[in-house]
PDB file of C-alpha atoms and ligand atoms in Angstrom:
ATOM      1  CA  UNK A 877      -8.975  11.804  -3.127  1.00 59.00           C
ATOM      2  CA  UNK A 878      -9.732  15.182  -1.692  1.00 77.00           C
ATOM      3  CA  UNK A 879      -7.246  18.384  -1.693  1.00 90.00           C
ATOM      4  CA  UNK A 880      -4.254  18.195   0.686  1.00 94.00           C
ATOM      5  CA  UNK A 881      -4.817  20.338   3.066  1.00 97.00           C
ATOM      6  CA  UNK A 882      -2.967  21.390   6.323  1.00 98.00           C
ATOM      7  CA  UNK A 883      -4.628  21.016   9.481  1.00 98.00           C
ATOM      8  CA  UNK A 884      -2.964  22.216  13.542  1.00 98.00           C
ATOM      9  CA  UNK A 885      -3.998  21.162  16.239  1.00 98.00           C
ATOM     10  CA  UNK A 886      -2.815  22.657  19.601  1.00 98.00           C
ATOM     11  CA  UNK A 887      -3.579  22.590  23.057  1.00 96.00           C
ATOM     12  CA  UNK A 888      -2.897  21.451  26.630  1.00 94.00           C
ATOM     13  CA  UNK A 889      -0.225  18.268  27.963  1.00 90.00           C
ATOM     14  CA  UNK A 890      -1.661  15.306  27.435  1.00 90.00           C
ATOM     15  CA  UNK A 891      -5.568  16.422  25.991  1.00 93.00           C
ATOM     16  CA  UNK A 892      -4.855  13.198  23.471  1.00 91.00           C
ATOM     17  CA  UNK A 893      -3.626  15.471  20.760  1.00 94.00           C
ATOM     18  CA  UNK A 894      -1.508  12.562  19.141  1.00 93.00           C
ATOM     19  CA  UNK A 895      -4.147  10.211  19.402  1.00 92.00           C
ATOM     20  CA  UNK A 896      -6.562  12.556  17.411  1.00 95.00           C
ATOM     21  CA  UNK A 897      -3.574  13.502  14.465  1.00 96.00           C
ATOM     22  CA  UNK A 898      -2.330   9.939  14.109  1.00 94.00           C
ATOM     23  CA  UNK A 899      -6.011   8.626  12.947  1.00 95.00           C
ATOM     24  CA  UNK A 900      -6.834  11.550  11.144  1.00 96.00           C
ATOM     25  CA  UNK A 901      -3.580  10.919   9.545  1.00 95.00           C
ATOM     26  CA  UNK A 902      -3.741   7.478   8.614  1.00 94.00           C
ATOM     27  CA  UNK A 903      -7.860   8.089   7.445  1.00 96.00           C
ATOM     28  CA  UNK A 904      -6.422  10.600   5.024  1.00 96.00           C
ATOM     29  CA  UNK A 905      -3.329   9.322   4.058  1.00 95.00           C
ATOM     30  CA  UNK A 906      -1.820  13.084   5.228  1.00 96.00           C
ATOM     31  CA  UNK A 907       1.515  13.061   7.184  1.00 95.00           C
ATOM     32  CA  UNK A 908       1.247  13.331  10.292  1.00 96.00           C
ATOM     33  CA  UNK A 909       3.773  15.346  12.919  1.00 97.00           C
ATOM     34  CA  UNK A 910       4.610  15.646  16.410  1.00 97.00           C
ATOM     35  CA  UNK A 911       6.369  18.536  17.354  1.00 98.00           C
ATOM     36  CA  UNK A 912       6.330  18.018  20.549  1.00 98.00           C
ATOM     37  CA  UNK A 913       8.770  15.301  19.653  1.00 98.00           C
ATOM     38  CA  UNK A 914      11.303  17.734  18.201  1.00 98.00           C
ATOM     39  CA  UNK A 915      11.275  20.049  21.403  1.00 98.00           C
ATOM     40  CA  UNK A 916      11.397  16.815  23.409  1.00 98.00           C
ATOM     41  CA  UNK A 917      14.808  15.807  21.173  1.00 98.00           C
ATOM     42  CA  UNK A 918      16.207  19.096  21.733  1.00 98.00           C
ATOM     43  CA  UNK A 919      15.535  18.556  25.422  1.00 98.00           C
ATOM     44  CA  UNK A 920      17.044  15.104  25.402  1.00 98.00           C
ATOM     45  CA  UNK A 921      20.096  16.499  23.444  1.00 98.00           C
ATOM     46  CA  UNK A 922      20.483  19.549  26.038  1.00 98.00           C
ATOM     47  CA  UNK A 923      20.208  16.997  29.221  1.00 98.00           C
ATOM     48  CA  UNK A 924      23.218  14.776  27.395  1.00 98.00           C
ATOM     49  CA  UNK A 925      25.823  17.426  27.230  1.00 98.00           C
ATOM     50  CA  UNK A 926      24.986  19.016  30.276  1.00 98.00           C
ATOM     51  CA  UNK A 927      23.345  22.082  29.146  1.00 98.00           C
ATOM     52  CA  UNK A 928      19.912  21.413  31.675  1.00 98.00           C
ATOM     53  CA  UNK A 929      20.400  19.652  35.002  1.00 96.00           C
ATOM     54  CA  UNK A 930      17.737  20.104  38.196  1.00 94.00           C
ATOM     55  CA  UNK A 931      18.865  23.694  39.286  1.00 95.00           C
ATOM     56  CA  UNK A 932      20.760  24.901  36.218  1.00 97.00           C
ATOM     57  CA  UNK A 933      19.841  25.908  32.732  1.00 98.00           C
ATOM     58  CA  UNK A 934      23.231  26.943  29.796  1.00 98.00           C
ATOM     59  CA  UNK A 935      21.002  28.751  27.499  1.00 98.00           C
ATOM     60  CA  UNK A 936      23.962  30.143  25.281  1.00 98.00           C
ATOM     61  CA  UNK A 937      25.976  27.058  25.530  1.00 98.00           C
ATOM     62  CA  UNK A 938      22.783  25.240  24.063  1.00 98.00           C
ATOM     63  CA  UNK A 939      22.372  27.944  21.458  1.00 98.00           C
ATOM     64  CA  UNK A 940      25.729  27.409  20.051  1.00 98.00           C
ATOM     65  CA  UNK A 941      25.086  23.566  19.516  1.00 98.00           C
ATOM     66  CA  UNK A 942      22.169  24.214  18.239  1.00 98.00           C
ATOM     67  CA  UNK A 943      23.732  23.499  14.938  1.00 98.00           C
ATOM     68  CA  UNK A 944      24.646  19.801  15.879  1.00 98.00           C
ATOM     69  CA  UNK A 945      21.339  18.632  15.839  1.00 98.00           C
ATOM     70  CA  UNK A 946      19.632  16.952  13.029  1.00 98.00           C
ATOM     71  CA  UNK A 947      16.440  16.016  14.113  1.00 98.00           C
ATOM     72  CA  UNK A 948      14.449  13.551  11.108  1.00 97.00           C
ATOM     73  CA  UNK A 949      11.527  11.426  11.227  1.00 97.00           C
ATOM     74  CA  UNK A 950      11.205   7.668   9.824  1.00 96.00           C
ATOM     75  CA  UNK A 951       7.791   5.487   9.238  1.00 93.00           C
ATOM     76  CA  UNK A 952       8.092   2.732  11.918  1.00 93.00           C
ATOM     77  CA  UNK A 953       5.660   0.153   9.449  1.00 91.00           C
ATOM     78  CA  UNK A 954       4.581  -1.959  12.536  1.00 92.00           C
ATOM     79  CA  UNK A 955       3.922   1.125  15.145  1.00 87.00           C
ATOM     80  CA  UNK A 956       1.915   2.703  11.984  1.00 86.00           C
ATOM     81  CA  UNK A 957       3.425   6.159  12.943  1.00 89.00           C
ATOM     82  CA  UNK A 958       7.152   7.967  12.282  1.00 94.00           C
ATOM     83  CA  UNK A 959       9.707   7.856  15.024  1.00 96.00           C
ATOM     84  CA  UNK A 960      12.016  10.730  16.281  1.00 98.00           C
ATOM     85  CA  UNK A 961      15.503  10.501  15.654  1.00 98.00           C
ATOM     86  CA  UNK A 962      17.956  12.892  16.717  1.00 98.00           C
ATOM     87  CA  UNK A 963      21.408  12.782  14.902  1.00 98.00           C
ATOM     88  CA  UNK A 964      20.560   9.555  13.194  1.00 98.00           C
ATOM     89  CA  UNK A 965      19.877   7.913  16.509  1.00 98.00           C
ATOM     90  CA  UNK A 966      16.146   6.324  17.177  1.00 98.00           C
ATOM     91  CA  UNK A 967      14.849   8.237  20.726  1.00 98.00           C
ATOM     92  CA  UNK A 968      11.565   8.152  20.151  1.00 97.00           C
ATOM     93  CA  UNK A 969      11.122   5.613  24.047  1.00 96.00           C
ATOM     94  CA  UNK A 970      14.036   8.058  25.926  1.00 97.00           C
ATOM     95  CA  UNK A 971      11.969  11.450  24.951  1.00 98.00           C
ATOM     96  CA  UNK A 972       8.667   9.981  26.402  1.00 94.00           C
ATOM     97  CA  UNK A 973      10.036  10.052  30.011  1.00 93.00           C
ATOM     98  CA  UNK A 974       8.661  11.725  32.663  1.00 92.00           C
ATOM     99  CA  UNK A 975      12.518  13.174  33.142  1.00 95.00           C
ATOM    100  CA  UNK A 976      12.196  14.665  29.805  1.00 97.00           C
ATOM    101  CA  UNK A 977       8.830  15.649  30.152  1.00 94.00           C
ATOM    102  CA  UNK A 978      10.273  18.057  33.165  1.00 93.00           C
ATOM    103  CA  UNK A 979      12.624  19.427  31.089  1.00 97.00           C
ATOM    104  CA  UNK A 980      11.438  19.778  27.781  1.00 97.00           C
ATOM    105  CA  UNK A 981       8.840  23.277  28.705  1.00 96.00           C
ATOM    106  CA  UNK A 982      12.247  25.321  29.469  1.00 97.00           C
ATOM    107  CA  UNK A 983      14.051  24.395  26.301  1.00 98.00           C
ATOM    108  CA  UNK A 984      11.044  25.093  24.393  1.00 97.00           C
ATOM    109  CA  UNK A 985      10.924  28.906  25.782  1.00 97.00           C
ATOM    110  CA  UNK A 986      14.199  29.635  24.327  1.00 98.00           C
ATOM    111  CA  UNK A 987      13.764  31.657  21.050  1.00 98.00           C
ATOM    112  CA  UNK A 988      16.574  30.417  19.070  1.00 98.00           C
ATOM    113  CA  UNK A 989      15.373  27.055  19.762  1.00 98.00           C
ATOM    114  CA  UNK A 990      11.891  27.882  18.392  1.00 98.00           C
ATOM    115  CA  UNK A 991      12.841  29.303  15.332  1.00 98.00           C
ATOM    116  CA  UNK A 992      14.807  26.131  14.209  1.00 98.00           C
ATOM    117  CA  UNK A 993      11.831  24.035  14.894  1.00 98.00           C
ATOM    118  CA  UNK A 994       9.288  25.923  13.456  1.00 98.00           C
ATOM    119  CA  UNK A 995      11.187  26.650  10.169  1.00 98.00           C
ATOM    120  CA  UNK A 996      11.754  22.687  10.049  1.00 98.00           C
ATOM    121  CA  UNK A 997       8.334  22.672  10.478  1.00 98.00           C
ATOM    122  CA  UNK A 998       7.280  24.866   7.849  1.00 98.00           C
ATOM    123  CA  UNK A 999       8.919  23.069   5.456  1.00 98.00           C
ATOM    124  CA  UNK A1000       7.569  20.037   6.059  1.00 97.00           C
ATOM    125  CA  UNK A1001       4.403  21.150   5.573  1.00 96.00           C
ATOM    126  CA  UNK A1002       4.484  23.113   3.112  1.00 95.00           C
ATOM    127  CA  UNK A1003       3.273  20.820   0.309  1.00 95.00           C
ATOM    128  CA  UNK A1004       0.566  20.590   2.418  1.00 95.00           C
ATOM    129  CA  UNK A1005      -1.510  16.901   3.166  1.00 96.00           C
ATOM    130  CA  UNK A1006      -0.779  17.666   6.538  1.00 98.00           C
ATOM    131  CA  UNK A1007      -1.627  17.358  10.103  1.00 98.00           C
ATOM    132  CA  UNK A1008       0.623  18.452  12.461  1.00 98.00           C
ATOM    133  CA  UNK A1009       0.378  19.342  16.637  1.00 98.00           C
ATOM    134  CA  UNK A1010       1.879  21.129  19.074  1.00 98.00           C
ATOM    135  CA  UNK A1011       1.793  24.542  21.220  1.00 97.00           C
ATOM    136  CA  UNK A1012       1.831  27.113  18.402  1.00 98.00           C
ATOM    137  CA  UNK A1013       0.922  25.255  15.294  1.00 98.00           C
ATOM    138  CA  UNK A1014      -2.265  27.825  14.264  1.00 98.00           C
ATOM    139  CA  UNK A1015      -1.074  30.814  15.614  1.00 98.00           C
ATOM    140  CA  UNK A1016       2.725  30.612  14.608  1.00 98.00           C
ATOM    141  CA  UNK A1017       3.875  27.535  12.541  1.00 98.00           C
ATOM    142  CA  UNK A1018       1.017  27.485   9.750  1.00 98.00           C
ATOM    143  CA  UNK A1019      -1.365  30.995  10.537  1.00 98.00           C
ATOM    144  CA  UNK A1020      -3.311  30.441   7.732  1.00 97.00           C
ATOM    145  CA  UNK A1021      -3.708  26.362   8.593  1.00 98.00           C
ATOM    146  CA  UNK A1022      -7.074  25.167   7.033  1.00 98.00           C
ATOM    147  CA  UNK A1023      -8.385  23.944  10.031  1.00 98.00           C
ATOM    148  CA  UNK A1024      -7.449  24.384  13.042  1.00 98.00           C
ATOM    149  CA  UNK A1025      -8.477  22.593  16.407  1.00 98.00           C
ATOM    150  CA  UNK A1026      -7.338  23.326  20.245  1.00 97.00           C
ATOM    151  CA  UNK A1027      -7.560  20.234  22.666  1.00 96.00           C
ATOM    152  CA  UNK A1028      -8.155  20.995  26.416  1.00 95.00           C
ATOM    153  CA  UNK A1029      -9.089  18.579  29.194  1.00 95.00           C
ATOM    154  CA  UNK A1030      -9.239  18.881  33.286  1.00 95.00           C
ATOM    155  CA  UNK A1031      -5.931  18.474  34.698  1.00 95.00           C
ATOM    156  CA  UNK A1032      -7.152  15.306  37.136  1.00 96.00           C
ATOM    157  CA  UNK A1033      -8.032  13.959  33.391  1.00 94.00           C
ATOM    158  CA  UNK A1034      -5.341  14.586  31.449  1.00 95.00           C
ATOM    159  CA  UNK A1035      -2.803  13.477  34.565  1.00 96.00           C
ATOM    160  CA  UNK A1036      -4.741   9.968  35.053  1.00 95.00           C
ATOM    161  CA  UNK A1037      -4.537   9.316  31.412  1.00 92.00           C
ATOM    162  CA  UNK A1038      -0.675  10.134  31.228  1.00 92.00           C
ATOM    163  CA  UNK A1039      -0.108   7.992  34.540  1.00 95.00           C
ATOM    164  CA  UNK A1040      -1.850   5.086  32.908  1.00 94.00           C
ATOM    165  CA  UNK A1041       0.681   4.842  30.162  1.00 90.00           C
ATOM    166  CA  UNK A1042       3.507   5.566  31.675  1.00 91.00           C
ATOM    167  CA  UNK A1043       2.531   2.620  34.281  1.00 94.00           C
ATOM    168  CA  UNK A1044       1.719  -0.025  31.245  1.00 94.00           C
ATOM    169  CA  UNK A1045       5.024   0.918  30.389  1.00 90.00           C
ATOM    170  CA  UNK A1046       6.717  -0.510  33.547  1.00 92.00           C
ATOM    171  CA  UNK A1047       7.926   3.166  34.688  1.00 90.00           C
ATOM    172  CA  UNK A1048       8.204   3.663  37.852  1.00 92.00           C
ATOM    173  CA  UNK A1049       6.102   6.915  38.312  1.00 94.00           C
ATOM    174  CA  UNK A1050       3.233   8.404  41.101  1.00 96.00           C
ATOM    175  CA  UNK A1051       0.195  10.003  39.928  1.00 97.00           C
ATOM    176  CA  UNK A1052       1.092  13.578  42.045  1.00 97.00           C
ATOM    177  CA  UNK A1053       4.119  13.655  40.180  1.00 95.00           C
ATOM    178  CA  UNK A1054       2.777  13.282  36.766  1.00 95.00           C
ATOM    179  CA  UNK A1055      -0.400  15.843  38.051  1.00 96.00           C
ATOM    180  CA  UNK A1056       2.541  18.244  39.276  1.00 96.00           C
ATOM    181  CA  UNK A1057       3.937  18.211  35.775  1.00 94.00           C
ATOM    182  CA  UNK A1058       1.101  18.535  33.842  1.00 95.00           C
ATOM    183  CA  UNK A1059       0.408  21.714  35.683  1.00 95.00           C
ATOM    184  CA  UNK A1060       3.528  23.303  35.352  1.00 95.00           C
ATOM    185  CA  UNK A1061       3.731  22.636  31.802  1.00 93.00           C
ATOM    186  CA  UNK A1062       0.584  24.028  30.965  1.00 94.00           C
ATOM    187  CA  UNK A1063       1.915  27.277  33.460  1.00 95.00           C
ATOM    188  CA  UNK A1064       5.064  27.684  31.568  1.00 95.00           C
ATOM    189  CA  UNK A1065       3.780  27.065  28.152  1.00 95.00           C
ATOM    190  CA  UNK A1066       0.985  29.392  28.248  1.00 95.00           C
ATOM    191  CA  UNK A1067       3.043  32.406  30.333  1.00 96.00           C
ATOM    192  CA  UNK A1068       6.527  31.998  27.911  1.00 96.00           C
ATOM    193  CA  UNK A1069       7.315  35.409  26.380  1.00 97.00           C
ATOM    194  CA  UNK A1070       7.591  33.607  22.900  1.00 97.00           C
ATOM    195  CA  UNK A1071       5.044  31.682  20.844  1.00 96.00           C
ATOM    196  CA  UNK A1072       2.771  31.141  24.188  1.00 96.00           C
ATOM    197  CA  UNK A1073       0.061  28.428  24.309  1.00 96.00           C
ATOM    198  CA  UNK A1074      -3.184  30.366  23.065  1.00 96.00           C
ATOM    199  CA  UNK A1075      -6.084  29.200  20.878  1.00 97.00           C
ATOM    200  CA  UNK A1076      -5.895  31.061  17.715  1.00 98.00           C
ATOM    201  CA  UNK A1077      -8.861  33.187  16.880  1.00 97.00           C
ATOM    202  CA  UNK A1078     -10.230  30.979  14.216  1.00 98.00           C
ATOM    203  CA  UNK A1079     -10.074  27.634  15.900  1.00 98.00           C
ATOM    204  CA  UNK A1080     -12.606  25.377  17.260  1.00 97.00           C
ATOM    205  CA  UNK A1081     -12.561  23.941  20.177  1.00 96.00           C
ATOM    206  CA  UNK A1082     -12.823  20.554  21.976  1.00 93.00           C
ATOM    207  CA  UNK A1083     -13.115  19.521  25.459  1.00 92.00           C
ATOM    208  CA  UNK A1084     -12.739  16.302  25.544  1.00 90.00           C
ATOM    209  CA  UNK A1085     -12.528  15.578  29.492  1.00 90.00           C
ATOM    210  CA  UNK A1086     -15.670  13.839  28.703  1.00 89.00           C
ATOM    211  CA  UNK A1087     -15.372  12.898  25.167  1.00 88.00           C
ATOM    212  CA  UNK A1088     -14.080   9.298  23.889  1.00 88.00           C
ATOM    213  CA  UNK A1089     -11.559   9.161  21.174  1.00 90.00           C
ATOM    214  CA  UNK A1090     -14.075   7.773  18.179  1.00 93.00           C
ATOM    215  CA  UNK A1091     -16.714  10.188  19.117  1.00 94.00           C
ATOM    216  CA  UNK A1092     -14.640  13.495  18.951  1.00 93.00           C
ATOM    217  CA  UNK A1093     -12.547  11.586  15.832  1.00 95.00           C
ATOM    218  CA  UNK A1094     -16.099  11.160  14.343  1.00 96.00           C
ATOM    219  CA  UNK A1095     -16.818  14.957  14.611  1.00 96.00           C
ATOM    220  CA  UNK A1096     -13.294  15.740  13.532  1.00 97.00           C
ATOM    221  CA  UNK A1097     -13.899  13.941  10.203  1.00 97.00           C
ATOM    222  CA  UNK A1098     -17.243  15.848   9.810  1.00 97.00           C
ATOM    223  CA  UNK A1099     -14.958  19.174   9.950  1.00 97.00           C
ATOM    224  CA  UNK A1100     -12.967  18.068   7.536  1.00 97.00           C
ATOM    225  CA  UNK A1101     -14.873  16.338   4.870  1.00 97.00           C
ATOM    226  CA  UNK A1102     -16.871  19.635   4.595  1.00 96.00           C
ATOM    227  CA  UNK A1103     -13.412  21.303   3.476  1.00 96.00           C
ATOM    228  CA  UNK A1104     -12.388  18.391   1.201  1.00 94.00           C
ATOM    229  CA  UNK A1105     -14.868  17.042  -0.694  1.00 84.00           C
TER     230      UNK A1105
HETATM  231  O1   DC B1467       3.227  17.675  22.999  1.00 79.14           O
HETATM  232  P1   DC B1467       4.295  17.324  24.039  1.00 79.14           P
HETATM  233  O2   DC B1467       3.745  17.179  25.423  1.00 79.14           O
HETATM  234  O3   DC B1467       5.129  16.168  23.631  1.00 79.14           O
HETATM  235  O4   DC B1467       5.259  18.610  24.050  1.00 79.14           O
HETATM  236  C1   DC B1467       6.367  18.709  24.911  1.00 79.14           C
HETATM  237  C2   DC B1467       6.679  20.165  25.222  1.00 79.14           C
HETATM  238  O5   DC B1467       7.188  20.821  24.073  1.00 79.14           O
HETATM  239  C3   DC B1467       5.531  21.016  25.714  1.00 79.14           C
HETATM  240  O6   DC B1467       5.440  21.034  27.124  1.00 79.14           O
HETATM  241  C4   DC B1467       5.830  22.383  25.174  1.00 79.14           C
HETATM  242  C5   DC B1467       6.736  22.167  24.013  1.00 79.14           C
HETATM  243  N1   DC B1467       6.112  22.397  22.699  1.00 79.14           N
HETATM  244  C6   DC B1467       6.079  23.678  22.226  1.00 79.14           C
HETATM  245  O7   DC B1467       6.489  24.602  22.927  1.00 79.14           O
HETATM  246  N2   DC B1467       5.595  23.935  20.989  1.00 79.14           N
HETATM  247  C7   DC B1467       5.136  22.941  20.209  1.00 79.14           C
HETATM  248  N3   DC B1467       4.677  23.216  18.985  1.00 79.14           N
HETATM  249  C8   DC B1467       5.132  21.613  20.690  1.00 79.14           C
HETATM  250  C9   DC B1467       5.617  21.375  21.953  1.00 79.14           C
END
């Protein structure tokens, strides 16, 4: 087997990001983690005790808790990937709604909520044999990541392919309002003051608004054979 190495990939809502990590993953036997998941949990956590609502947002009250939450993730054997759980409690189907999905961009501008994630992050990675995704994985969580790859896709893609699951999944959702949130997601994750959504320096990019999953998995694999073998 090759060297354990750590690789991030970032980029837009919905550019397939998961989809990319979770083969690589399994192809390499590295671990694989969402961190989206984590800011999702927090999210989920801040909606249940009323610290987010429509109109209102308790930043400090949140802050204080922040110390309640155990966030840990555990191999589901028949899914083939690890599920969130937050305070010993499986979430991983409540953080994929579209309610979340609204709410989840303003919890993850708040700094004291970033720096518990990313140090959680940081350790699990840093054995390395690693692939992990998110926002701010190159540029922040692992700067010196040995590959690093940034996902981007139209908006008109990346909503369609969103709707589509969310409608196999019975939810009751309209394509506007899963376009609408795409949009503002990318807006506030790419304008927060903290940790905004950039493409590091040193990573290469993909487009994939055109691209099928085994082709740009295909070229991914190319990428990193060159730095394993
Ligand atoms: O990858 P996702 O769509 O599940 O992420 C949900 C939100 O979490 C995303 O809109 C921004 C935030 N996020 C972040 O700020 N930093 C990360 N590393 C991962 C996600």
């Amino acid at each position: 087997m090759g060297k354990k190495i750590t690789i991030a990939i970032d980029g837009f809502s919905s550019t397939g990001k998961s989809t990319i990590a979770k083969l690589v993953a399994k192809k390499y036997n590295f671990i694989y983690v969402d961190t989206g998941a984590m800011y999702r949990a927090v999210a989920l956590f801040a909606m249940e005790h009323n610290f987010i609502g429509e109109d209102f947002i308790d930043k400090a009250g949140l802050i204080t808790k922040l110390k309640d939450i155990t966030l840990s993730f555990h191999f589901n054997k028949e899914a083939g990937f690890a599920e969130m759980f937050l305070n010993q409690r499986n979430i991983e189907k409540e953080i994929r709604t579209l309610e979340v999905s609204q709410y989840v961009s303003r919890i993850a501008t708040i700094s004291e909520v970033r720096r518990k994630l990313v140090s959680e992050q940081q350790e699990m990675g840093k054995l390395g044999g690693i692939v992990m995704d998110g926002r701010d994985i190159g540029t922040v969580v692992f700067p010196e990541a040995d590959l690093k790859l940034f996902m981007t896709a139209s908006a008109d893609k990346r909503a369609t392919r969103r709707y589509k699951e969310l409608i196999e999944k019975g939810d009751n959702v309209s394509y506007e309002d899963i376009l609408f949130n795409v949009q503002e997601r990318d807006r506030i994750d790419s304008t927060r003051e903290d940790s905004p959504l950039v493409m590091a320096d040193d990573a290469i990019e993909f487009d994939n608004s055109d691209m099928g999953i085994t082709a740009q998995f295909n070229q991914i694999c190319v990428l990193i054979d060159a730095i394993i073998l």
